[in-house]
CSV table of C-alpha atoms and ligand atoms in Angstrom, one decimal:
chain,number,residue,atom,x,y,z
A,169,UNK,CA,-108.9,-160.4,181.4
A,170,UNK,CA,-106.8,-158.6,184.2
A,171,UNK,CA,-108.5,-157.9,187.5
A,172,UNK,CA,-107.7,-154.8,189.9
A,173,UNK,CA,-105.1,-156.6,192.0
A,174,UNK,CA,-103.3,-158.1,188.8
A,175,UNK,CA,-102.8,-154.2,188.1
A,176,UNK,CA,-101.6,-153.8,191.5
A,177,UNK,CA,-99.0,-156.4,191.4
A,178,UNK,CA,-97.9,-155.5,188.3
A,179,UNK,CA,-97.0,-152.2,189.5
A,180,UNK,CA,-95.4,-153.4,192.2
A,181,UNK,CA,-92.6,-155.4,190.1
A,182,UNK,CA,-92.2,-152.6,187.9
A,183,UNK,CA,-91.9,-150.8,191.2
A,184,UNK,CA,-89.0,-153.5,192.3
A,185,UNK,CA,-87.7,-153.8,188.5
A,186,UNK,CA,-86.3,-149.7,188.3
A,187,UNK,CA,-84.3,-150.5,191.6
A,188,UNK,CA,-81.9,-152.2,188.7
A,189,UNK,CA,-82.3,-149.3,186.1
A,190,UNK,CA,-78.1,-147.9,186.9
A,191,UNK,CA,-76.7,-151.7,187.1
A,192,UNK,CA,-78.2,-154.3,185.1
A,193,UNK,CA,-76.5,-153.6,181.7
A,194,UNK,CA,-76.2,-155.0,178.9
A,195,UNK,CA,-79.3,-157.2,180.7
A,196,UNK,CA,-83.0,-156.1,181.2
A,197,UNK,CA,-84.0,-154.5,184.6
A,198,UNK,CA,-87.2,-156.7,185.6
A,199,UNK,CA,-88.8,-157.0,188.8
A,200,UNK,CA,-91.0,-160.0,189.8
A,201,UNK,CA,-93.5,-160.2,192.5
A,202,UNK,CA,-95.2,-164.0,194.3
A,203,UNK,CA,-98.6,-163.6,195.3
A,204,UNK,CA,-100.7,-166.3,196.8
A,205,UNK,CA,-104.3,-165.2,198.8
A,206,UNK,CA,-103.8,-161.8,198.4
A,207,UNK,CA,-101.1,-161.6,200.3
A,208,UNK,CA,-96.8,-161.2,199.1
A,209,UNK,CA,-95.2,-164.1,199.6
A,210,UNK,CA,-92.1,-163.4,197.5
A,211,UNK,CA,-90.2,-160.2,195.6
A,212,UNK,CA,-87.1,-160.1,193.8
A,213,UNK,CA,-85.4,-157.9,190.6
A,214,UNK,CA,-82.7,-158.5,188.5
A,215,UNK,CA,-79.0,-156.4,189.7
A,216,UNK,CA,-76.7,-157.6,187.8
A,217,UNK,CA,-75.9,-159.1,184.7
A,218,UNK,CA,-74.5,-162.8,185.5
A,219,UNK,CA,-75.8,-162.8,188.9
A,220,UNK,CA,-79.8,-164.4,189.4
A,221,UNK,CA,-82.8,-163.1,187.6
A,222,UNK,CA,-85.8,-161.9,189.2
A,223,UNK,CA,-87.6,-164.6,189.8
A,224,UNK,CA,-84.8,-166.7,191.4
A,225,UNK,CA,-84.9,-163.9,194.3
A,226,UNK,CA,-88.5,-163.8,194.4
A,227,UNK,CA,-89.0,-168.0,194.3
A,228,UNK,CA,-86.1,-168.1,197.5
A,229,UNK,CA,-88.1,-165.7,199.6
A,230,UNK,CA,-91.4,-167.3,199.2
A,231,UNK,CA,-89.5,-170.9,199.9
A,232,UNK,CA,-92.5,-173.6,200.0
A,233,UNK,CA,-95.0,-170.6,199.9
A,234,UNK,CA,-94.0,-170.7,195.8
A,235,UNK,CA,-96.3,-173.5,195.3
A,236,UNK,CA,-100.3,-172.4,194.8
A,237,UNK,CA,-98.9,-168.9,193.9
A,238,UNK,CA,-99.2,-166.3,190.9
A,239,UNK,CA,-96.1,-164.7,189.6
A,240,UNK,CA,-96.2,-161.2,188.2
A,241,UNK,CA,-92.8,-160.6,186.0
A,242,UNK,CA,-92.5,-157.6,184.2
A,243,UNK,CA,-90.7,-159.6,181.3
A,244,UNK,CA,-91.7,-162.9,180.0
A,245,UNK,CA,-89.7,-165.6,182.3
A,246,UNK,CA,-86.5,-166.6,179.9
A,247,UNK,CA,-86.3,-170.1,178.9
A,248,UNK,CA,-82.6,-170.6,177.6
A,249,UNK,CA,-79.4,-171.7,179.6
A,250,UNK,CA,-77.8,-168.0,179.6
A,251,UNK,CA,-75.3,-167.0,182.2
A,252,UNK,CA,-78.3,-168.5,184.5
A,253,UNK,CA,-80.4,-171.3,184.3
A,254,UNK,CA,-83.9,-170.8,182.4
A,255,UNK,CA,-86.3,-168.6,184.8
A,256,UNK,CA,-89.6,-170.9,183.0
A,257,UNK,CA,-88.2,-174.0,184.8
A,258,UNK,CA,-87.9,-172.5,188.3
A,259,UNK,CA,-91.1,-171.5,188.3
A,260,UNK,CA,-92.7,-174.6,187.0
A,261,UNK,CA,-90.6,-176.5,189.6
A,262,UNK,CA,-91.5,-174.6,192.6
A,263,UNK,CA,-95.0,-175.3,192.0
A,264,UNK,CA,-96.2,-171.4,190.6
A,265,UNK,CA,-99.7,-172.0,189.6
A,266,UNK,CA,-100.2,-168.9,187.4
A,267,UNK,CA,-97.5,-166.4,185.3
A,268,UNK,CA,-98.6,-163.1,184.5
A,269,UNK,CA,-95.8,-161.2,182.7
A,270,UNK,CA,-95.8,-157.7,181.3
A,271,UNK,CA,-94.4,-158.4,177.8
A,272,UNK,CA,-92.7,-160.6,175.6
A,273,UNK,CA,-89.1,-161.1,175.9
A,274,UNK,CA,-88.1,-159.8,172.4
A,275,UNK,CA,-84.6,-161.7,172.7
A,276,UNK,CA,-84.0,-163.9,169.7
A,277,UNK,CA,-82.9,-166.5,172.5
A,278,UNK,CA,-86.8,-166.2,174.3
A,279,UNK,CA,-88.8,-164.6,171.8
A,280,UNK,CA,-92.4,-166.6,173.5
A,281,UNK,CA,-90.7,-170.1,174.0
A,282,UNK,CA,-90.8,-169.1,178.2
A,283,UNK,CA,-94.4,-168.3,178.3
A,284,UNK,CA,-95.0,-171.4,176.0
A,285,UNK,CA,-93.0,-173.5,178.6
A,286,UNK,CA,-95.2,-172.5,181.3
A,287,UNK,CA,-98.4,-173.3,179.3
A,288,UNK,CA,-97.0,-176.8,178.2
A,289,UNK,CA,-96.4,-177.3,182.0
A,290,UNK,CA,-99.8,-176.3,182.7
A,291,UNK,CA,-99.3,-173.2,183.9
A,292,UNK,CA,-102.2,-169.9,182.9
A,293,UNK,CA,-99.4,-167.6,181.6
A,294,UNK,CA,-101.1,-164.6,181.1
A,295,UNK,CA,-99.0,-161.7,179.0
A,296,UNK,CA,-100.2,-157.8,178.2
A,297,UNK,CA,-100.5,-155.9,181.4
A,298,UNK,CA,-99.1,-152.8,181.8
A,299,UNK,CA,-97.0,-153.3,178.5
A,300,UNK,CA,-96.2,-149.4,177.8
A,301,UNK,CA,-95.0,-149.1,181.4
A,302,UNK,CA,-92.8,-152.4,181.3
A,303,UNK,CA,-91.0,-151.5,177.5
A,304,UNK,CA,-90.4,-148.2,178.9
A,305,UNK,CA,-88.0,-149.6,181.9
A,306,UNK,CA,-85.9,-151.3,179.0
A,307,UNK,CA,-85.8,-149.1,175.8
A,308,UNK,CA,-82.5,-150.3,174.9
A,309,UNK,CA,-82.3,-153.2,175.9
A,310,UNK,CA,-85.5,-154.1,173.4
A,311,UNK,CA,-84.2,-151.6,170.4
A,312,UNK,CA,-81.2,-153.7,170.6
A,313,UNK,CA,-82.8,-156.9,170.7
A,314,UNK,CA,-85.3,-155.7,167.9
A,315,UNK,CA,-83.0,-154.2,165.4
A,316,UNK,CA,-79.6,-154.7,166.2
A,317,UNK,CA,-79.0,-151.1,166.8
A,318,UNK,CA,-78.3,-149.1,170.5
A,319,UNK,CA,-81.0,-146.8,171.6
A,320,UNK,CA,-79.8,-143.4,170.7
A,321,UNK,CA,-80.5,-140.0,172.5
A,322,UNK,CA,-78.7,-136.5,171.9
A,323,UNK,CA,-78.3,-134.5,174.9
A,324,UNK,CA,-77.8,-130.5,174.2
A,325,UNK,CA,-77.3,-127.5,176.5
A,326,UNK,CA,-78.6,-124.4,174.8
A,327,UNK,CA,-80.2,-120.7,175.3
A,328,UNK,CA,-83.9,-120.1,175.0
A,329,UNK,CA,-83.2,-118.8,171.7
A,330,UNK,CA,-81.8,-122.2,171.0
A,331,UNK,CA,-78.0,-121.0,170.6
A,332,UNK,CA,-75.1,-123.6,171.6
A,333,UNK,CA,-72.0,-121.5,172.1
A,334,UNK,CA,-71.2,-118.0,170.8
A,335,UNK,CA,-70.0,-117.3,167.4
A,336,UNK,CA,-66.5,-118.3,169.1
A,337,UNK,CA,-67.0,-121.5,170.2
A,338,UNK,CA,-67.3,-120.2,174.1
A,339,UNK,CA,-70.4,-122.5,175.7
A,340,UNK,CA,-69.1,-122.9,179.5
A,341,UNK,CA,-71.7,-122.8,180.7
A,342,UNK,CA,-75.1,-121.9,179.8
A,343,UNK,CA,-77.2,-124.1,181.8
A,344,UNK,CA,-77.1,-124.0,185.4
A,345,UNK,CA,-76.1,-126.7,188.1
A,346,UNK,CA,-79.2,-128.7,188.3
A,347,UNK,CA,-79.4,-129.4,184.7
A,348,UNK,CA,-75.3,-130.6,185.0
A,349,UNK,CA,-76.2,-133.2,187.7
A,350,UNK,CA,-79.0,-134.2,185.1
A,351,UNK,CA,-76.4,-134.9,182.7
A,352,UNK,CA,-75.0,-136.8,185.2
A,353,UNK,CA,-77.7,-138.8,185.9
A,354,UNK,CA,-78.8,-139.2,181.6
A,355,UNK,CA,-74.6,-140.4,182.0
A,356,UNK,CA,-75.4,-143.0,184.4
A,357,UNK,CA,-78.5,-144.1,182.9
A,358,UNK,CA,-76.2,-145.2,179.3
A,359,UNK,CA,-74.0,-147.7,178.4
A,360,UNK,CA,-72.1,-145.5,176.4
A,361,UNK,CA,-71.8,-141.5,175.9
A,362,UNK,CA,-70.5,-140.5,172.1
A,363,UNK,CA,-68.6,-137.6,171.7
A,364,UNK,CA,-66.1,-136.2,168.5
A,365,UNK,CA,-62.5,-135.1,169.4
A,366,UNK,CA,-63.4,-132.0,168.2
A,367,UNK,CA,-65.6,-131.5,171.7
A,368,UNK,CA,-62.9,-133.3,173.7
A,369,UNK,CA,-60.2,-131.0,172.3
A,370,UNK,CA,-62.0,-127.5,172.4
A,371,UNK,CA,-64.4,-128.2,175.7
A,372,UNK,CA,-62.0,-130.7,178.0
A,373,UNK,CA,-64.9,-132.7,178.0
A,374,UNK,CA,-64.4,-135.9,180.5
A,375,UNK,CA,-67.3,-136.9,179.6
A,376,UNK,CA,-67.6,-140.2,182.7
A,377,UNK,CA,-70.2,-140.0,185.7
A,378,UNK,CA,-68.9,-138.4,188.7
A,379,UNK,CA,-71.2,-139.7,191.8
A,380,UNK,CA,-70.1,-136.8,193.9
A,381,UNK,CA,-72.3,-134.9,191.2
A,382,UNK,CA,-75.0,-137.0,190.6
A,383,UNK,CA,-78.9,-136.2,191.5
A,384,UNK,CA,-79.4,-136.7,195.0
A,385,UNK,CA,-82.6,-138.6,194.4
A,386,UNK,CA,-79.9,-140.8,191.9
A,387,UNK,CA,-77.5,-141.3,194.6
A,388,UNK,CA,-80.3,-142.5,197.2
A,389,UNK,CA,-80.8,-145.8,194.7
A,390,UNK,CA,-77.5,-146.1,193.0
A,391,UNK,CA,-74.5,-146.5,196.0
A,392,UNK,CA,-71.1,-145.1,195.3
A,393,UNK,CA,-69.7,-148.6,195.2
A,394,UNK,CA,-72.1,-149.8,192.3
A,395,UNK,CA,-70.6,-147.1,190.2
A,396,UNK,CA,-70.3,-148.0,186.6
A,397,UNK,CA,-68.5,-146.2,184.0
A,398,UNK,CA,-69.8,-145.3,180.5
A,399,UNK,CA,-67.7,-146.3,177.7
A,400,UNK,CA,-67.0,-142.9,176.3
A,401,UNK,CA,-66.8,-143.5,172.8
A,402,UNK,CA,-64.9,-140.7,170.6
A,403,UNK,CA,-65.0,-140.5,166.4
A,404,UNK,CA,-61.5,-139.3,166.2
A,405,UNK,CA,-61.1,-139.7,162.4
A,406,UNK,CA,-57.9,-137.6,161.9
A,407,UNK,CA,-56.4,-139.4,164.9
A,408,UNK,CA,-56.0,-136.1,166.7
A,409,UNK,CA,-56.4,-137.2,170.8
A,410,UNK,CA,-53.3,-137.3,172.4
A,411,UNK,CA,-52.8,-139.3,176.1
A,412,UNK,CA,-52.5,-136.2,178.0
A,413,UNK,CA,-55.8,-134.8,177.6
A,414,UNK,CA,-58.3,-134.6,180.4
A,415,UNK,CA,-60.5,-137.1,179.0
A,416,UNK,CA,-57.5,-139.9,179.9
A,417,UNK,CA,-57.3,-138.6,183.1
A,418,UNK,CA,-60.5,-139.7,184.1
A,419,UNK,CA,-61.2,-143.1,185.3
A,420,UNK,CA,-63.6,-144.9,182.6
A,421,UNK,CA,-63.0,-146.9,179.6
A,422,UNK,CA,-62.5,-145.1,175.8
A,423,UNK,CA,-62.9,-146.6,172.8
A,424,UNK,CA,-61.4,-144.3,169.9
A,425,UNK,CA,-63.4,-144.7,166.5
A,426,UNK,CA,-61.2,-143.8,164.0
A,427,UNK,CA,-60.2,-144.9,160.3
A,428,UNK,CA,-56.5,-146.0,161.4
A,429,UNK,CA,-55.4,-147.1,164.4
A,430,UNK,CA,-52.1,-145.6,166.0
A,431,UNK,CA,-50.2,-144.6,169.2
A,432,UNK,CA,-49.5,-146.2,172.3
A,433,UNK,CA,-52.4,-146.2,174.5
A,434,UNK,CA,-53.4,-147.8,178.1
A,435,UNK,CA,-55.7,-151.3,178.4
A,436,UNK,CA,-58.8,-149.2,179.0
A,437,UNK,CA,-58.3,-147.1,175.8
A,438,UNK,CA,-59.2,-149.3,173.1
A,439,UNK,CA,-59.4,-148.5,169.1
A,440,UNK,CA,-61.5,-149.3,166.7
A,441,UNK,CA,-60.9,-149.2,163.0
A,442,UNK,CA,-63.6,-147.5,161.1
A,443,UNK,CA,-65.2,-147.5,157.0
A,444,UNK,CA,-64.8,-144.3,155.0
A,445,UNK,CA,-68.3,-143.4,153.4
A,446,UNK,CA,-68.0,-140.0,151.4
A,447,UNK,CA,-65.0,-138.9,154.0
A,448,UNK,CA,-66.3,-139.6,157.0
A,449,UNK,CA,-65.8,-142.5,159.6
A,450,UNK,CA,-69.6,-144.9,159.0
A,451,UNK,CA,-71.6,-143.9,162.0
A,452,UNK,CA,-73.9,-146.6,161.1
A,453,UNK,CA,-71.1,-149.6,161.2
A,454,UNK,CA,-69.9,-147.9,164.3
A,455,UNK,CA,-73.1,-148.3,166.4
A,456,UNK,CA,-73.7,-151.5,164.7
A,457,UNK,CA,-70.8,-152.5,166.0
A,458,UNK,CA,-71.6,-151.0,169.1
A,459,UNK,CA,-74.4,-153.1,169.7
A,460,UNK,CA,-72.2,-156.2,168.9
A,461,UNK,CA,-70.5,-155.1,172.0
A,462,UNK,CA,-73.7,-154.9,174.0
A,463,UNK,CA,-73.8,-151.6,174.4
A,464,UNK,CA,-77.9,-151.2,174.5
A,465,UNK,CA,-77.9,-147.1,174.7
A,466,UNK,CA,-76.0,-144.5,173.8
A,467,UNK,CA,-76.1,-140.6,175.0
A,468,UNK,CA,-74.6,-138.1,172.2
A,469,UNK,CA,-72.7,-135.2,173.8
A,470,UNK,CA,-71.1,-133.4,170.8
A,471,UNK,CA,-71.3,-130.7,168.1
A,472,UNK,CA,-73.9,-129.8,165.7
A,473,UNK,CA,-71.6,-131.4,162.8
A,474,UNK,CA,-71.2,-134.7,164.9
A,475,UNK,CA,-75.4,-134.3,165.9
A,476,UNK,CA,-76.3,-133.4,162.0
A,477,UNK,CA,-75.0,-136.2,160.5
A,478,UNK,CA,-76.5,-138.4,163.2
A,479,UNK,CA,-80.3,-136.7,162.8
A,480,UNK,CA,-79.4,-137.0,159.0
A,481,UNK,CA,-78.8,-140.3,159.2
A,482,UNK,CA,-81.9,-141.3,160.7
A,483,UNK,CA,-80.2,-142.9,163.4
A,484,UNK,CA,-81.1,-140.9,166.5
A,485,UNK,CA,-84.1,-141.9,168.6
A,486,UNK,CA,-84.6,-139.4,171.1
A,487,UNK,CA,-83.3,-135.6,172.1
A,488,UNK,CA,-83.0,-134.3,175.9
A,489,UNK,CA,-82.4,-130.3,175.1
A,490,UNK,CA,-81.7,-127.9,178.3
A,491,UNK,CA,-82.6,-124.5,177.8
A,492,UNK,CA,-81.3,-121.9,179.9
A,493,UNK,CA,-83.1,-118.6,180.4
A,494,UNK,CA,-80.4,-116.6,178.3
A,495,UNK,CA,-80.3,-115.4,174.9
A,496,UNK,CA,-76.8,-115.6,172.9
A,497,UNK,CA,-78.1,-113.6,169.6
A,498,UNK,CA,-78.3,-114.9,166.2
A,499,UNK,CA,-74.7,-115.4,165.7
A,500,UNK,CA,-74.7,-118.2,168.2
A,501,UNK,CA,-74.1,-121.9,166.9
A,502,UNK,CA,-77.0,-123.5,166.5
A,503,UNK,CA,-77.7,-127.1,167.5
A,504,UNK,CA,-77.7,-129.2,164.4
A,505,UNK,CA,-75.8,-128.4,161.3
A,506,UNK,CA,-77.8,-129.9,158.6
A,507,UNK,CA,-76.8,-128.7,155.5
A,508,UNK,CA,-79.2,-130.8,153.4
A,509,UNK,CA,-82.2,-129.4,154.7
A,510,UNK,CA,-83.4,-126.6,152.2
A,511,UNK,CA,-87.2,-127.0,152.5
A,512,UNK,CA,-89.5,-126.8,155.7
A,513,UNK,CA,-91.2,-130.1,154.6
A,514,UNK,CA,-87.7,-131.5,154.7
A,515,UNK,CA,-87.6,-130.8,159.0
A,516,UNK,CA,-87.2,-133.4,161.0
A,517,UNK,CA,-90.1,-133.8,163.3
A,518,UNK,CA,-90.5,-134.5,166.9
A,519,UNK,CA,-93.1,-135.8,169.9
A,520,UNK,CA,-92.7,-134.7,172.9
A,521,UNK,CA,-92.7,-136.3,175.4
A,522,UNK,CA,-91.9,-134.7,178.6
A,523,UNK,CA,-91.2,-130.8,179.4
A,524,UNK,CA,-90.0,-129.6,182.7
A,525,UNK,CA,-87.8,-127.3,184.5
A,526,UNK,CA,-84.5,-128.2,186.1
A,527,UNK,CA,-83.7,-125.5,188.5
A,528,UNK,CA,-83.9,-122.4,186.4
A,529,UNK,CA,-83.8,-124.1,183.2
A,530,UNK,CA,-86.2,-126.4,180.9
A,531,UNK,CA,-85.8,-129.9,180.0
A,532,UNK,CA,-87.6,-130.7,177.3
A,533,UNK,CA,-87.7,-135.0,176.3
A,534,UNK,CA,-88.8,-135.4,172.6
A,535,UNK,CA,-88.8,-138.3,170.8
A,536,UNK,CA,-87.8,-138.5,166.6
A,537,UNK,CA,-90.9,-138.9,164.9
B,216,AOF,C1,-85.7,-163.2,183.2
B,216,AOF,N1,-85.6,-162.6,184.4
B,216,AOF,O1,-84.7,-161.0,185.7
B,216,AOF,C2,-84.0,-161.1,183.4
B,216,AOF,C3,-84.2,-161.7,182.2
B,216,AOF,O2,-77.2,-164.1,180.6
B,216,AOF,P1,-78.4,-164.3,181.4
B,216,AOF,O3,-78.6,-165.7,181.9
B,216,AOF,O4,-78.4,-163.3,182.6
B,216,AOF,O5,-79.6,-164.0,180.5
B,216,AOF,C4,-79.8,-162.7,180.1
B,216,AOF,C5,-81.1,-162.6,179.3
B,216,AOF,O6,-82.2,-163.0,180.1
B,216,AOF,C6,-81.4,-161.2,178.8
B,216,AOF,O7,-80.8,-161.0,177.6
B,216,AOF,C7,-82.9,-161.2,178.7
B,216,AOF,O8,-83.4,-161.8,177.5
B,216,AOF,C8,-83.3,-162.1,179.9
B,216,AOF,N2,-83.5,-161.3,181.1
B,216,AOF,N3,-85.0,-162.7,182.1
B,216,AOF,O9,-86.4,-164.2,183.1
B,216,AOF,C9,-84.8,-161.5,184.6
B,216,AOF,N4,-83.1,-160.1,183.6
B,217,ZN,ZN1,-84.5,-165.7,183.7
């Protein structure tokens, strides 16, 4: 159904689309390309949430050249009055003779009723190609839309024998520099980083994106001026953070989860009042609620009790573990306190998905089975 140069300019707006990948939250990153003869006539991606969609960029660059051409989107063109007129309409009005888009739009507010637009207008809208490549630029953004839930991914720093910190709690730092700019850069990449006050008290953990420290290959597409904090989110259930830690010294907005809200705090520090379920704040209200907020993704930098109860849950999607070419010993902490797990049939299983090294130590991507 697709031919070799549908392919081509398909990968060419994904291309376009992951120039957006550090500023289009809590909206898609989608890149759309205008083709007519063979030849570009158009290309535009989505930057900012409130500000055009892709297409609009790509439909004002080609002008009159729009009408006779195909549009390759990597998400199905929207068809509701959002922040921004419907994407459907601008296309059928400039005169676009054919749509090909990478996937369906899995928002409740699209959800097919673009691509069924086009078709009414008699328009070939074509859906499909390059699917895999197109859900990966988006993860959260679609888990959200899907199941009301934040995409969620645990980040860990550990030895090769898979130790977190010594007996004593000392962990700074095991991993090298490169792997700390990848934080950075995982940081960047999320709309929220999760942490307990027990890591903010005993680590100093500031837990925001510092460009300065960023990947050079992150800072080459994501100027210091687009900068975008995190909301660092911290379960603070005994209400122990205090304003004069170096977490509130740091620019970036906090929300504290806790079960009682108390204290004076500044605008950007917000609380939020939490359930009790067997003595513990609800992590599952909280990151329902976090979606409600539009946070799409959310890194995990914390403990093994605060990464347990998470993997225990069930609610944990993906892990991003550093391992540094040291070995702490078997009294070392290990990464996951799971208490519950008695039986090696009970072990939580993984894919993985990508292993490499970073500088001197291994990154290894695995996805929760
Ligand atoms: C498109 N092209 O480039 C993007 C789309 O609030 P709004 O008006 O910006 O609408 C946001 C929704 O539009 C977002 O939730 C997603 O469903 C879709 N994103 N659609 O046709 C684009 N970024
Ligand atoms: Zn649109």
């Amino acid at each position: 159904m697709f031919s070799q140069d549908d392919y081509q300019w398909m990968n060419r707006a994904l291309e376009l689309a992951r120039r957006g990948r550090y500023t289009t939250a809590p909206n898609p990153c989608v890149g759309a390309v205008l083709v007519k003869a063979g030849v570009v006539v158009g290309e535009g991606w989505h930057q900012r949430a409130g500000e055009p969609h892709a297409e609009v960029y790509a439909l004002h660059a080609a002008g009159e050249e729009a009408r006779g051409a195909t549009a390759y989107v990597t998400l199905e063109p929207c068809s509701h009055h959002g922040r921004t007129p419907p994407c459907a309409e601008a296309l059928i009005k400039a005169g676009v003779t054919r749509v090909v888009a990478a996937m369906v739009d899995p928002n409740p507010q699209v959800g097919g009723r673009g691509l069924r637009m086009l078709s009414e207008a008699g328009i070939k809208a074509d859906f499909g190609l390059l699917s895999a490549e197109a859900e990966a630029l988006n993860p959260g953004f679609f888990k959200r839309m899907r199941t009301a839930f934040p995409q969620v991914t645990v980040k860990l720093g550990a030895s090769l024998d898979g130790r977190t910190a010594m007996a004593s709690g000392e962990s700074q730092w095991i991993t090298g520099p490169l792997a700390r700019a990848d934080v950075q850069r995982l940081r960047a990449r999320h709309d929220a980083v999760l942490s307990s006050a027990e890591t903010v008290l005993t680590d100093g953990a500031s837990l925001n994106v510092r460009w300065d420290e960023l990947p050079p290959s992150v800072k080459a597409v994501y100027p210091k001026e687009a900068l975008r904090q995190p909301l660092r989110v911290v379960i603070d259930s005994q209400n122990r953070l205090t304003p004069d830690l170096p977490l509130f010294k740091t620019t970036g907005p906090v929300l504290l989860a806790r079960h009682k809200v108390d204290g004076d705090w500044p605008e950007w520090v917000q609380q939020l009042e939490l359930p009790l379920l067997d003595g513990k704040l609800d992590l599952v209200s909280l990151f329902m609620l976090l979606a409600k907020r539009n946070i799409n993704s959310v890194l995990v930098e914390a403990g093994p009790r605060l990464c347990g109860a998470l993997l225990g849950k069930g609610l944990v999607d993906e892990l991003v573990l550093y391992q540094a070419p040291k070995l702490l010993g078997d009294e070392g902490r290990g990464l996951f306190h799971l208490p519950e797990l008695t039986r090696l049939f009970q072990a939580p299983k993984l894919n993985l998905k990508d292993v490499r090294l970073v500088g001197q130590d291994i990154r290894i991507t695995a996805k929760i089975v």
